[in-house]
XYZ file of C-alpha atoms in Angstrom:
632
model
C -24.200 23.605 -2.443
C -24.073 20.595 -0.080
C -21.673 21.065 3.210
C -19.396 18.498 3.483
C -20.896 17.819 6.925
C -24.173 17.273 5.413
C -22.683 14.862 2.279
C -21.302 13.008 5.319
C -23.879 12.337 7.641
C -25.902 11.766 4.299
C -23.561 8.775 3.909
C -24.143 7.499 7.355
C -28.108 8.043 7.760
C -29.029 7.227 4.437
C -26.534 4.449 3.594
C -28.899 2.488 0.691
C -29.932 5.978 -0.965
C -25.865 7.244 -0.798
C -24.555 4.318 -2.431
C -27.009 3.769 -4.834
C -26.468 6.993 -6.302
C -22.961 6.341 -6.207
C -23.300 2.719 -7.588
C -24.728 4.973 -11.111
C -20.999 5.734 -11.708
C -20.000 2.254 -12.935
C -21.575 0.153 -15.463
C -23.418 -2.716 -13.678
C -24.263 -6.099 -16.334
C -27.255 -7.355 -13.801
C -28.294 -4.402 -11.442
C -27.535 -5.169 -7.971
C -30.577 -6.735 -5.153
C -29.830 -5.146 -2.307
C -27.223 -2.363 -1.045
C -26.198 -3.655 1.972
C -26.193 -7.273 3.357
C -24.835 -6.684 7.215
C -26.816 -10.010 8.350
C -23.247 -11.460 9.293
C -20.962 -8.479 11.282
C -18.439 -7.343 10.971
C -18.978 -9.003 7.289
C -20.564 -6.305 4.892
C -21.222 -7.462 1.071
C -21.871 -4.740 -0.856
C -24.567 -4.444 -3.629
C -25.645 -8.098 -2.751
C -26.798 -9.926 -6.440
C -24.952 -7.316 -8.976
C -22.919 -7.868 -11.875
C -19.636 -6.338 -13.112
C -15.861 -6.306 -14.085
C -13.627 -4.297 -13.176
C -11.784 -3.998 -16.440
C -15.189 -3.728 -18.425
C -15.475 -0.385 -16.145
C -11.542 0.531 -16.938
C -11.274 0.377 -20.383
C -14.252 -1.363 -22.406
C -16.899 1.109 -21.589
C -14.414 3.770 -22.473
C -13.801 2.235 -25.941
C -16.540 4.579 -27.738
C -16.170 7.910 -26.169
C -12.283 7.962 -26.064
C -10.670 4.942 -27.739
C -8.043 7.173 -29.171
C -7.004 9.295 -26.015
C -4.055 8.159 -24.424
C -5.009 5.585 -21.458
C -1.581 4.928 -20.029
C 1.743 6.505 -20.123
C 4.991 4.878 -18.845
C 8.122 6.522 -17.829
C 11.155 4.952 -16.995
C 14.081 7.366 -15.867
C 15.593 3.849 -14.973
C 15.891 2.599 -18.429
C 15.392 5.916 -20.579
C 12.531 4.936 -22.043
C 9.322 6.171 -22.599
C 5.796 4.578 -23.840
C 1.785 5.472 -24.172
C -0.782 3.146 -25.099
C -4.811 4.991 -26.093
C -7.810 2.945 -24.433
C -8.047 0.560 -27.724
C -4.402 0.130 -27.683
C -4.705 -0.600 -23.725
C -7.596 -2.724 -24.628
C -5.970 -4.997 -27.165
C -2.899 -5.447 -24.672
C -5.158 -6.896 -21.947
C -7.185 -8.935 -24.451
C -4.261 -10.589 -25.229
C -2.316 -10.687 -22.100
C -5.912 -12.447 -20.949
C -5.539 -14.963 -24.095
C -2.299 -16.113 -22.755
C -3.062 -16.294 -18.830
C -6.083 -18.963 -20.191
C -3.686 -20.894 -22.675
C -1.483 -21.434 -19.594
C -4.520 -23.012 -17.608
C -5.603 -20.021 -15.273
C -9.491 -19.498 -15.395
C -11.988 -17.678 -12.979
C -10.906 -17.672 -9.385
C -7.531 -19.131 -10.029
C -4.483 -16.619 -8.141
C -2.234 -15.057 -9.748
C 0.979 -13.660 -8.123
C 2.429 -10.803 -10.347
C 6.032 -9.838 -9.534
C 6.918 -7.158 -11.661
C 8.318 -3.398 -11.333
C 6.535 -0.519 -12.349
C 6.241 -0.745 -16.358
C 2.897 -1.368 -18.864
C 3.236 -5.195 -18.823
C 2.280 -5.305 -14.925
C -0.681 -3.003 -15.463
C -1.778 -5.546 -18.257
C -1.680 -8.847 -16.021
C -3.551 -7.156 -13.215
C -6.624 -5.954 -15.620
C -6.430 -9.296 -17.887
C -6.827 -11.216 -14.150
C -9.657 -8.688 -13.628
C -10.754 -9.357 -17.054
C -11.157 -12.980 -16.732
C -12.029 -13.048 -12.811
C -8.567 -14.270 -11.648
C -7.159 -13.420 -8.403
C -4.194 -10.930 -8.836
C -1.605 -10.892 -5.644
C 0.867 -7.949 -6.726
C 4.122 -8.399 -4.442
C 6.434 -5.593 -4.351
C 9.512 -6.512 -6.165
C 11.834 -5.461 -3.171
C 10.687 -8.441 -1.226
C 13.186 -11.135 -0.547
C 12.480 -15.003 -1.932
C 11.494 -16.112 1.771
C 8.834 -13.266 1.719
C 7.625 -13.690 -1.820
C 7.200 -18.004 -0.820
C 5.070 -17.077 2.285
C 3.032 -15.264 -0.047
C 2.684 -18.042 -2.639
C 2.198 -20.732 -0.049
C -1.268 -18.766 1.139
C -2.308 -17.662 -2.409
C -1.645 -20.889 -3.619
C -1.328 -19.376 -7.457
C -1.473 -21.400 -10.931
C 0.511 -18.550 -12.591
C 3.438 -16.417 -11.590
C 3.899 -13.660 -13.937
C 7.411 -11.875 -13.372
C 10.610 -10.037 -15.367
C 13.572 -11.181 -15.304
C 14.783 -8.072 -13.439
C 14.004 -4.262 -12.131
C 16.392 -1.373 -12.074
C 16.801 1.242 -9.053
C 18.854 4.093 -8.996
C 20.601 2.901 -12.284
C 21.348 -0.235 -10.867
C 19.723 -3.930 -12.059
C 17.876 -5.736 -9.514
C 17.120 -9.326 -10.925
C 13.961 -11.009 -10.304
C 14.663 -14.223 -11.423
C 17.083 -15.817 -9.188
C 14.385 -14.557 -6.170
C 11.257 -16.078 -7.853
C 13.285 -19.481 -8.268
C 14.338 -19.638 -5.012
C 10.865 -18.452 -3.738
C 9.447 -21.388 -5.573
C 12.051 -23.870 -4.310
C 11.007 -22.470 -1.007
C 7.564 -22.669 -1.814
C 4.833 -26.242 -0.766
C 2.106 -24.692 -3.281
C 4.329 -23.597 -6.250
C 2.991 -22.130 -9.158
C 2.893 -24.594 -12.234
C 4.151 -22.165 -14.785
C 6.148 -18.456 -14.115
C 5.876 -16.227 -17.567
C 8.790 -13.992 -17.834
C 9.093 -10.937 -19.250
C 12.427 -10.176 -20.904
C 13.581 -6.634 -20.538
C 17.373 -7.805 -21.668
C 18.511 -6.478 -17.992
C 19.669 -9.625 -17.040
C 21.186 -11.566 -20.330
C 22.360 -14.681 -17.714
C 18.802 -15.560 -16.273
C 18.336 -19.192 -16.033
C 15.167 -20.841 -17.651
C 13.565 -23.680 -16.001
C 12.626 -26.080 -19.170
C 8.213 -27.187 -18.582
C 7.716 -24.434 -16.477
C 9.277 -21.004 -17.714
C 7.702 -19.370 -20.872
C 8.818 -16.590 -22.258
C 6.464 -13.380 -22.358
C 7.382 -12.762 -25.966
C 6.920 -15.546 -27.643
C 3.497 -16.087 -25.896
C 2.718 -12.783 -27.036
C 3.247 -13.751 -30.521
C 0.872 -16.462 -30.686
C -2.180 -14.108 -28.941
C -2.013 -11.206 -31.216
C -5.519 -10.386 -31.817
C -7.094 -12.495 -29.328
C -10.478 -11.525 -28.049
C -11.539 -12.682 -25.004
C -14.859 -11.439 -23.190
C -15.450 -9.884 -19.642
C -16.220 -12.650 -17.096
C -19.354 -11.142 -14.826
C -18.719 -11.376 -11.665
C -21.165 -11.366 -8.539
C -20.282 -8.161 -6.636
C -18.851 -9.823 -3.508
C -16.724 -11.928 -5.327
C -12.684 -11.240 -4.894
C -11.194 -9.168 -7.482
C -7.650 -9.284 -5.450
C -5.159 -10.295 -2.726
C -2.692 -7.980 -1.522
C -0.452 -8.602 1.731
C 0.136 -6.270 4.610
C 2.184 -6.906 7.603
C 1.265 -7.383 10.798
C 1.997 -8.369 14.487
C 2.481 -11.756 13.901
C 5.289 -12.823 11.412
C 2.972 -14.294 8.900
C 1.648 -11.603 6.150
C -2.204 -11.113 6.352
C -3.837 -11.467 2.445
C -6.476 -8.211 2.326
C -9.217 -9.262 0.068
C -10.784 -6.584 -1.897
C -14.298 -7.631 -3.342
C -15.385 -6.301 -7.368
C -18.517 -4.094 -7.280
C -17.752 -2.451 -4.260
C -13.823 -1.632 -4.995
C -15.171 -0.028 -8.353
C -18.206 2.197 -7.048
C -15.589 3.493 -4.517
C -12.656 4.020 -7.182
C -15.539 6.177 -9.462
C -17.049 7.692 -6.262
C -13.184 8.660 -5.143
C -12.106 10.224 -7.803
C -15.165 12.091 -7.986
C -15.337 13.273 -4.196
C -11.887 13.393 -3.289
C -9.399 13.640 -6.407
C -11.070 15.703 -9.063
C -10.040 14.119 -12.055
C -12.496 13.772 -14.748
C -12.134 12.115 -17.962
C -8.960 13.054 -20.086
C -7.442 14.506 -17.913
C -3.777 13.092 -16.316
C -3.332 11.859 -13.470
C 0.358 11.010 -11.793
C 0.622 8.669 -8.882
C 4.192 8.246 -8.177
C 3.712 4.931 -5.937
C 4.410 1.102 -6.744
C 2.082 -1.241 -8.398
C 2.920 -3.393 -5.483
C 1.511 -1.008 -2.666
C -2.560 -0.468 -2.027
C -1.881 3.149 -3.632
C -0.734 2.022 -6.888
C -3.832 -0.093 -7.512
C -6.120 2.042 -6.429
C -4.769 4.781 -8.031
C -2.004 4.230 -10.897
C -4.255 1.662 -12.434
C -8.497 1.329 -11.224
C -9.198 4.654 -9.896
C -7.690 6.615 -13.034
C -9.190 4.248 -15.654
C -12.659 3.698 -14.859
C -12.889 7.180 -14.433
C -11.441 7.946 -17.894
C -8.187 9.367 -17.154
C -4.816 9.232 -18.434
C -2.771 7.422 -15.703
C 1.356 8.062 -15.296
C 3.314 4.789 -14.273
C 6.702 5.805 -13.201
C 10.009 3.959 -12.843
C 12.669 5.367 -11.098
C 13.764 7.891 -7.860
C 12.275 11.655 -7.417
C 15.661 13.343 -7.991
C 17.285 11.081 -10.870
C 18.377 12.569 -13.357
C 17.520 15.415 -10.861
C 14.954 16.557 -8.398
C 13.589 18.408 -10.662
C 12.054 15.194 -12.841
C 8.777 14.967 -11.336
C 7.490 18.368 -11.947
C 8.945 18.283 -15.708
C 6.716 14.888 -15.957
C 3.315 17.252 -14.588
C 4.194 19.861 -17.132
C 4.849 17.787 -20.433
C 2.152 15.788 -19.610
C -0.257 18.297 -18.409
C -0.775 16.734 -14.945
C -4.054 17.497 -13.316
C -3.893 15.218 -9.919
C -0.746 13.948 -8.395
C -0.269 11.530 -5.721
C 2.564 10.648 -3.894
C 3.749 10.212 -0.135
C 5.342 12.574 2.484
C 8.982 10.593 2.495
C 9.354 11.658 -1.470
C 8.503 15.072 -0.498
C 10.799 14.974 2.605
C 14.018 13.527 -0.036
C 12.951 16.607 -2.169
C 13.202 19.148 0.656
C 16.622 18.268 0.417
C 17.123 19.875 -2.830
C 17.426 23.352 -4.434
C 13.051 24.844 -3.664
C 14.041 26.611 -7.568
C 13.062 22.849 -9.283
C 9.834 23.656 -7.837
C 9.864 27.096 -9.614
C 11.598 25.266 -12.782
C 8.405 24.077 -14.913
C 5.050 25.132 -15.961
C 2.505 23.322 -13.440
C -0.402 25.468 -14.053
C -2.598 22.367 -14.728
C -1.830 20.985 -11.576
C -5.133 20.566 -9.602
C -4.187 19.275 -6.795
C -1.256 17.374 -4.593
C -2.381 14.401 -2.406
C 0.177 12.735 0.047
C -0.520 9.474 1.950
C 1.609 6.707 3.677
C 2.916 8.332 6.242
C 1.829 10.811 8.886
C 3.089 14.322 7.049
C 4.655 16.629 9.375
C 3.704 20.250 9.455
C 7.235 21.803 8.615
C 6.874 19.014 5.208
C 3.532 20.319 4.402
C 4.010 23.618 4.837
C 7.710 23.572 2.571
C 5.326 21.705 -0.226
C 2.615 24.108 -0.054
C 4.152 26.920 -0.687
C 6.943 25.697 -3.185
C 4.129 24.488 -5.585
C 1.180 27.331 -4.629
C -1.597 24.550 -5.390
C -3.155 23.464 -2.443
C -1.688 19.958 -0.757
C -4.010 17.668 0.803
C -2.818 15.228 3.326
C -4.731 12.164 3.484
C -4.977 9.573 5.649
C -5.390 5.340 4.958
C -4.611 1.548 4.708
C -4.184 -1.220 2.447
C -7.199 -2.563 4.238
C -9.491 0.133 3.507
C -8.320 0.454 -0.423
C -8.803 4.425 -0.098
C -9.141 7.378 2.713
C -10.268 7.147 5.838
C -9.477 10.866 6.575
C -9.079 13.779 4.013
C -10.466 16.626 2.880
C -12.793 15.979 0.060
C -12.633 19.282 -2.656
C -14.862 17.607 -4.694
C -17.924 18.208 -2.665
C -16.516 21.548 -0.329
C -13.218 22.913 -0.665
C -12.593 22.885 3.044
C -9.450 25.067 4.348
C -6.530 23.113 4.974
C -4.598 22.600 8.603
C -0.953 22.032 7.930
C -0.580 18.465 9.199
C -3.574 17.185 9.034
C -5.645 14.974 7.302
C -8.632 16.825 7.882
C -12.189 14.867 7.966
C -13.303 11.455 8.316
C -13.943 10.140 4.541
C -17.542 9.839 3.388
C -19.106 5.957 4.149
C -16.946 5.974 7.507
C -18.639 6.215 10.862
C -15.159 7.007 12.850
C -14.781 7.421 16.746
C -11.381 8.454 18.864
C -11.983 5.816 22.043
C -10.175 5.573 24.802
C -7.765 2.694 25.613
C -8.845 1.875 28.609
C -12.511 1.923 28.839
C -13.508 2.690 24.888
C -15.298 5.915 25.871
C -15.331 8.933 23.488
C -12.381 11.172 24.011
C -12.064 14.861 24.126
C -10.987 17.524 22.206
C -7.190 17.268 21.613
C -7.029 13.918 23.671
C -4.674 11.346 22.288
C -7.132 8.241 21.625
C -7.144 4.588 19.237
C -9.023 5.679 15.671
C -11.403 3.289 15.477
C -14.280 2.585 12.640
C -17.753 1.616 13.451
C -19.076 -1.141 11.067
C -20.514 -1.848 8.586
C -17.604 -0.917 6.578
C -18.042 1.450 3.386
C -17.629 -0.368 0.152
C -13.874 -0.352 -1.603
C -12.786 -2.105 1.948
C -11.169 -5.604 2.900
C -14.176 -7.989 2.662
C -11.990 -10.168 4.848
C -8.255 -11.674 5.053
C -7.970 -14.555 2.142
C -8.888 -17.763 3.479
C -8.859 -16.619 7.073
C -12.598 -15.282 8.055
C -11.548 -15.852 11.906
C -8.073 -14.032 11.824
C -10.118 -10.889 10.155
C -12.354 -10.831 13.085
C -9.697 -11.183 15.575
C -7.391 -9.343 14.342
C -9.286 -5.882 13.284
C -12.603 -6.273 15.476
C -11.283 -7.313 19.213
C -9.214 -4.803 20.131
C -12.092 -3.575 22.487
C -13.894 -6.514 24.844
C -17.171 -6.821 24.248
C -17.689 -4.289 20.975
C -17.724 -5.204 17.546
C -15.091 -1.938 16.157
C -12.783 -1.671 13.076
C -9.061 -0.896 14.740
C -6.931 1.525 12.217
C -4.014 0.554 15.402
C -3.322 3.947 14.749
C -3.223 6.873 17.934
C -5.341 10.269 16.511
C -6.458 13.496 18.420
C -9.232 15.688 16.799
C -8.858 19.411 17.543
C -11.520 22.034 18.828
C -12.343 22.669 14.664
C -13.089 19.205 14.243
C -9.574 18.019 12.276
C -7.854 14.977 13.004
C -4.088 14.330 13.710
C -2.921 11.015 13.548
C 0.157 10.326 15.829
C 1.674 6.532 14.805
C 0.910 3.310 16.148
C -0.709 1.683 18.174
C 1.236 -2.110 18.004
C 3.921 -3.256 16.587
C 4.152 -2.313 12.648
C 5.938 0.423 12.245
C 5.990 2.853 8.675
C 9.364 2.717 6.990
C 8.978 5.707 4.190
C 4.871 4.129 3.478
C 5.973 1.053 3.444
C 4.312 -0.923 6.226
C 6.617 -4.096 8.217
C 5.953 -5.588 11.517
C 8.665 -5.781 13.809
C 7.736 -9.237 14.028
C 8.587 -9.948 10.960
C 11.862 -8.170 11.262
C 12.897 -9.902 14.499
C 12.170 -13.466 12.862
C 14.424 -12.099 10.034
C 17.456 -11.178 12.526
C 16.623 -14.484 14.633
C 17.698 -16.558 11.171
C 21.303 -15.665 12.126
C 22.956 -18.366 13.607
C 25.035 -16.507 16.082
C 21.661 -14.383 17.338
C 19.577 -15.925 20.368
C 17.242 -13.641 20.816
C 16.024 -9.798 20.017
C 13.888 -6.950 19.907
C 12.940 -4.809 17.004
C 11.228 -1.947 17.616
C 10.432 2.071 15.065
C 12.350 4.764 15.615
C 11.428 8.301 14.562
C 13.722 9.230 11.367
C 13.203 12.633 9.919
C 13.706 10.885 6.212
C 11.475 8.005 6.898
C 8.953 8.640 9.496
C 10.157 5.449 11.228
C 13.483 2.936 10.951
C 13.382 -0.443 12.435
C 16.478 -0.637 14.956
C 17.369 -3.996 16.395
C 18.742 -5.232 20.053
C 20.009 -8.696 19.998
C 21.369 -11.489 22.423
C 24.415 -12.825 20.946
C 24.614 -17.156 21.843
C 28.296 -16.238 21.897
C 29.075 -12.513 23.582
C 32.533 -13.339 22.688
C 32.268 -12.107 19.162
C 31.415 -8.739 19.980
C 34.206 -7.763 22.463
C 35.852 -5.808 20.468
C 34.916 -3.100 17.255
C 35.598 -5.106 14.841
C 33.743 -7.694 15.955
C 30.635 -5.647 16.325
C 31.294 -4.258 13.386
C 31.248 -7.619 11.159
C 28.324 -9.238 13.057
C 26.451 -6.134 12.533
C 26.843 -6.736 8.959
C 25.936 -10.376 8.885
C 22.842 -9.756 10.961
C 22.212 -6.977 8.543
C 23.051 -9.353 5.010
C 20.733 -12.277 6.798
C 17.578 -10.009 6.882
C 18.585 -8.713 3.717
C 18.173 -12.407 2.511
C 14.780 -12.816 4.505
C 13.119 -9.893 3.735
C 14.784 -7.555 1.311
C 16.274 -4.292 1.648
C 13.227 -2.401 2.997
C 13.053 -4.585 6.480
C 17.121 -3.621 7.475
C 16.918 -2.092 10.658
C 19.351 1.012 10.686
C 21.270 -0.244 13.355
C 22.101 -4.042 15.196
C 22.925 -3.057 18.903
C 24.527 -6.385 21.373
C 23.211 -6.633 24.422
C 23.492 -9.520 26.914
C 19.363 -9.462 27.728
C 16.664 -7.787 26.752
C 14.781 -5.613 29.064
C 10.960 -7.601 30.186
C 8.323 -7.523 32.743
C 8.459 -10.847 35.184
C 5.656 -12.387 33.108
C 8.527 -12.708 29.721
C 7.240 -9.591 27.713
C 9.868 -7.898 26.007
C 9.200 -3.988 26.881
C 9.488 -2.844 23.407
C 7.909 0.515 24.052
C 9.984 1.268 26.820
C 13.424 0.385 24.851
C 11.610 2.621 21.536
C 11.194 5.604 23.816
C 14.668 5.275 24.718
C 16.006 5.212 21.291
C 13.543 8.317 20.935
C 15.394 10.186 23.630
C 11.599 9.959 25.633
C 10.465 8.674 28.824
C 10.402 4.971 29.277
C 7.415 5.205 31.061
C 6.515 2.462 33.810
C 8.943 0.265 34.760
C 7.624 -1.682 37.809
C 7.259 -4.921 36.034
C 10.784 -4.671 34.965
C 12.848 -8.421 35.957
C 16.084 -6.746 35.545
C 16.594 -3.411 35.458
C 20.182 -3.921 34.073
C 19.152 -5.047 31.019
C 17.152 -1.704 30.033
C 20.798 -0.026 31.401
C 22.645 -1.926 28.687
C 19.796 -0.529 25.847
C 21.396 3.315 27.340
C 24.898 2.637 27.132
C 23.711 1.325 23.573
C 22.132 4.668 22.752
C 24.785 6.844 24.733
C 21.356 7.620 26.873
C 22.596 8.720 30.223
């Protein structure tokens, strides 16, 4: 039985052998070259001259060993409904969901953006763009219109594919009225937007030429056949946009060969689940999580796959675990804020069903605290396996890997550095090693393993600067992330290094919050900086310089500005970018050079020390961010 220590310095040594073995997990239509073409760092194309598809290798190969077992299951606690389609059934779907995408003019290479919540349609346009070798962009459908243009202006798509609305907490969200606005927003519209019609929102408009109607389509493509472009491995399978320290979203491109040896390799390694058995990822199709593992993880290894609509505790927080029994969940995947919202409730709906197939729980997002991991661990009795990643990376970077050596677990942590990643905890200041329980940047020597960002979509330079120059001098992958390794050799990761913070998994960069706030009219300047929330992990909180003070001199007056502010980045960004709070202040605390000291004022909020503050040009101002807090 191989350590796994050995299986991953195996991984690092013998990189070619590794992968190749690996690479036998997936059907290949030309066998690849060569592994590994690093001629270009930090560039890495993985097996260099192969051919595949991804959604030959998530349902068509499946067709003759389990056409009839159930492929996907959807449940909506949103809209009461509930709905399974077998891999033949999954297969037709996606043929003709493919027929339609061509009939509308999209063809290899083209971009689609998919807008959609969580239901069976979605899963359909991502593997019929996979199917054909279009470009999926999935945008989470609680981004605002502003957001959602930014996003079409850099994919520049052919094809928007959307519903006319979602549902949360019982309550309809529409789509439509965003995606027109997004597209009057919009220089590269799409030329036609194919909308689904879930009868949520009877009153959605139609735009005559460029709307069509999902149904009707449908109608017209029953039957269709359509065959599996092959695509060279390095070619992109997908965009998907993460925030980051600037204001404008960064597109992560994920190549084809390599994002499918590391989905089959993953699931092998890390998540256990074989073929027929269920799997239950509770994230959205919009995040990194849900396509790596609601949709291309699951299915090219052969597994049923849950997609899930709705809240953990509606009808009650006991839904979940009645999902893993009636379905016989084996693997379940969902993130430490979920689990932290269930804490809240009654530890008997953990007791309530029969979970005895239950394999495994993996959590990700999110740093999980000990106190979270601990309560899960022992409500469920199955062992709970942090893990740690990014969107840019596709899967872990740091988790224990029962697949290869059940390894004890350390409340807390994610445990080891994943196979295929060469990872180092440097120092700051001078990028030497650090010690034993020394708080250092997580950093990843390249080449990176395959299933990672190839690059940033359309942006080669921005993917160097951005990821490999945090350290003069040294080509290294920055995670941005602060991690300590303790005297057993597990790793702790400890937040941020810049300015994104993690609002319940959901990544945002302050930037992107404060250009949000700054859209007010009344607002001349602010700060937006994470704040520790026991719920969330982090909650943006926002100090801002009013153009006219006068509003704010009384309650009242804070109390409706607070609320514009509030509705205007509700507008820019959606619901998920609201900072908690809008505190007035006259200035903002900064050194004498114009930085804003956005560390210093978070530490504050965080009742910590504000560290240095030599460079300070006013000292007053970081007084006003106190009274603010009540911080003596």
């Amino acid at each position: 039985m191989t350590t796994y220590k050995e299986f991953h310095a195996r991984s690092l040594k013998d990189r070619d052998a590794f992968w190749t073995e690996e690479a036998k997990r997936i059907d290949w239509h030309k066998p690849f070259a060569k592994v590994l073409d690093y001629s270009r760092p930090p560039f890495a194309k993985w097996f260099v001259g192969g051919e595949t598809n991804l959604c030959h290798n998530a349902v068509d190969r499946h067709l003759a060993p389990r056409g009839e077992q159930k492929a996907l299951v959807w449940i909506s606690t949103e809209v009461d409904q509930e709905q399974s389609f077998t891999y033949r059934q999954l297969h037709a779907e996606v043929n003709r969901v493919a027929a339609m995408m061509q009939a509308l003019g999209v063809g290899r290479g083209d971009r689609v953006i998919i807008y959609m919540p969580n239901m069976p349609e979605a899963v359909f346009a991502i593997l019929a763009c996979a199917r054909i070798g279009a470009i999926h962009s999935v945008v989470f459908g609680g981004f605002a219109a502003a957001s959602l243009a930014a996003r079409i202006d850099d994919a520049k798509p052919s094809l928007m594919v959307t519903a006319d609305g979602g549902s949360r907490m019982g309550k309809v969200v529409p789509y439509k009225p965003l995606v027109d606005e997004s597209i009057r927003l919009s220089k590269f519209p799409p030329a036609k937007v194919l909308i689904l019609k879930r009868g949520l929102d009877p009153s959605m408009p139609s735009v005559p030429e460029r709307d069509v109607d999902w149904a009707t389509l449908a109608k017209q493509h029953e039957g269709a056949k359509v065959p599996c472009a092959w695509l060279e491995s390095s070619e992109p399978s997908y965009i998907l946009y993460t925030s980051g320290t600037t204001g404008k979203p960064k597109g992560v491109q994920r190549d084809v060969g390599g994002h499918a040896v590391a989905m089959a390799a993953s699931m092998q390694h890390i998540y256990c689940g074989g073929p027929g058995e269920s799997i239950f990822t509770t994230s959205d199709i919009g995040w990194a999580v849900g396509h790596s593992y609601i949709i291309y993880g699951p299915l090219i290894a052969g597994m049923t796959t849950i997609i899930y609509e709705g809240v953990p505790v509606r009808p009650d927080a006991g839904v979940w675990w009645k999902i893993v029994q009636d379905h016989k969940v084996a693997v379940m995947f969902s993130a430490p804020t979920a689990i932290r919202v269930l804490k809240k409730h009654d530890i008997a709906w953990l007791k309530k069903y029969d979970l005895s197939t239950l394999k495994h729980l993996f959590l990700a997002g999110e740093p999980l605290d000990e106190p979270t991991h601990a309560w899960i661990s022992q409500g469920l009795g199955k062992p709970v396996i942090d893990h740690y990643w990014q969107t840019e990376t596709g899967w872990p970077v740091l988790t224990s890997a029962p697949g290869v050596e059940k390894t004890p677990i350390k409340f807390g942590s994610p445990s080891f550095p994943a196979y295929g990643y060469d990872l180092k905890l440097l120092r700051e200041s001078d990028a030497t090693v650090a010690g034993p329980d020394e708080k250092a940047v997580v950093v990843v020597e390249p080449p990176l393993p395959p299933g990672c960002m190839s690059t940033l979509w359309g942006d080669d330079e921005r993917f160097v600067k951005t990821y490999f120059s945090m350290f003069p001098g040294k080509l290294l992958y920055a995670t941005f992330d602060w991690g300590i390794r303790d005297k057993d050799g597990y790793y702790f990761i400890l937040g941020r290094t810049d300015d994104v913070i993690n609002v319940a998994g959901h990544r945002l960069g302050t930037r992107e919050i404060e250009e949000a706030v700054n859209m007010h009219p009344g607002i001349a300047e602010c700060a937006v900086v994470g704040v520790a929330d026991q719920l969330k992990g982090q909650m943006p909180m926002a100090f801002a310089v009013l153009k006219d003070p006068a509003q704010v001199a009384t309650p009242e007056g804070r109390m409706k500005m607070e609320g514009e502010v509030m509705q205007t980045v509700n507008q820019q960004l959606g619901a998920i970018g609201r900072p908690g709070r809008v505190f007035f202040v006259t200035l903002l605390p900064k050194t004498r050079s114009g930085k804003v000291l956005r560390r210093s004022i978070a530490a504050l909020a965080e009742g910590r020390d504000p560290g240095d503050l030599t460079t300070i040009e006013d000292p007053g101002a970081l007084q006003q961010i106190k009274d603010c807090l009540g911080v003596k």
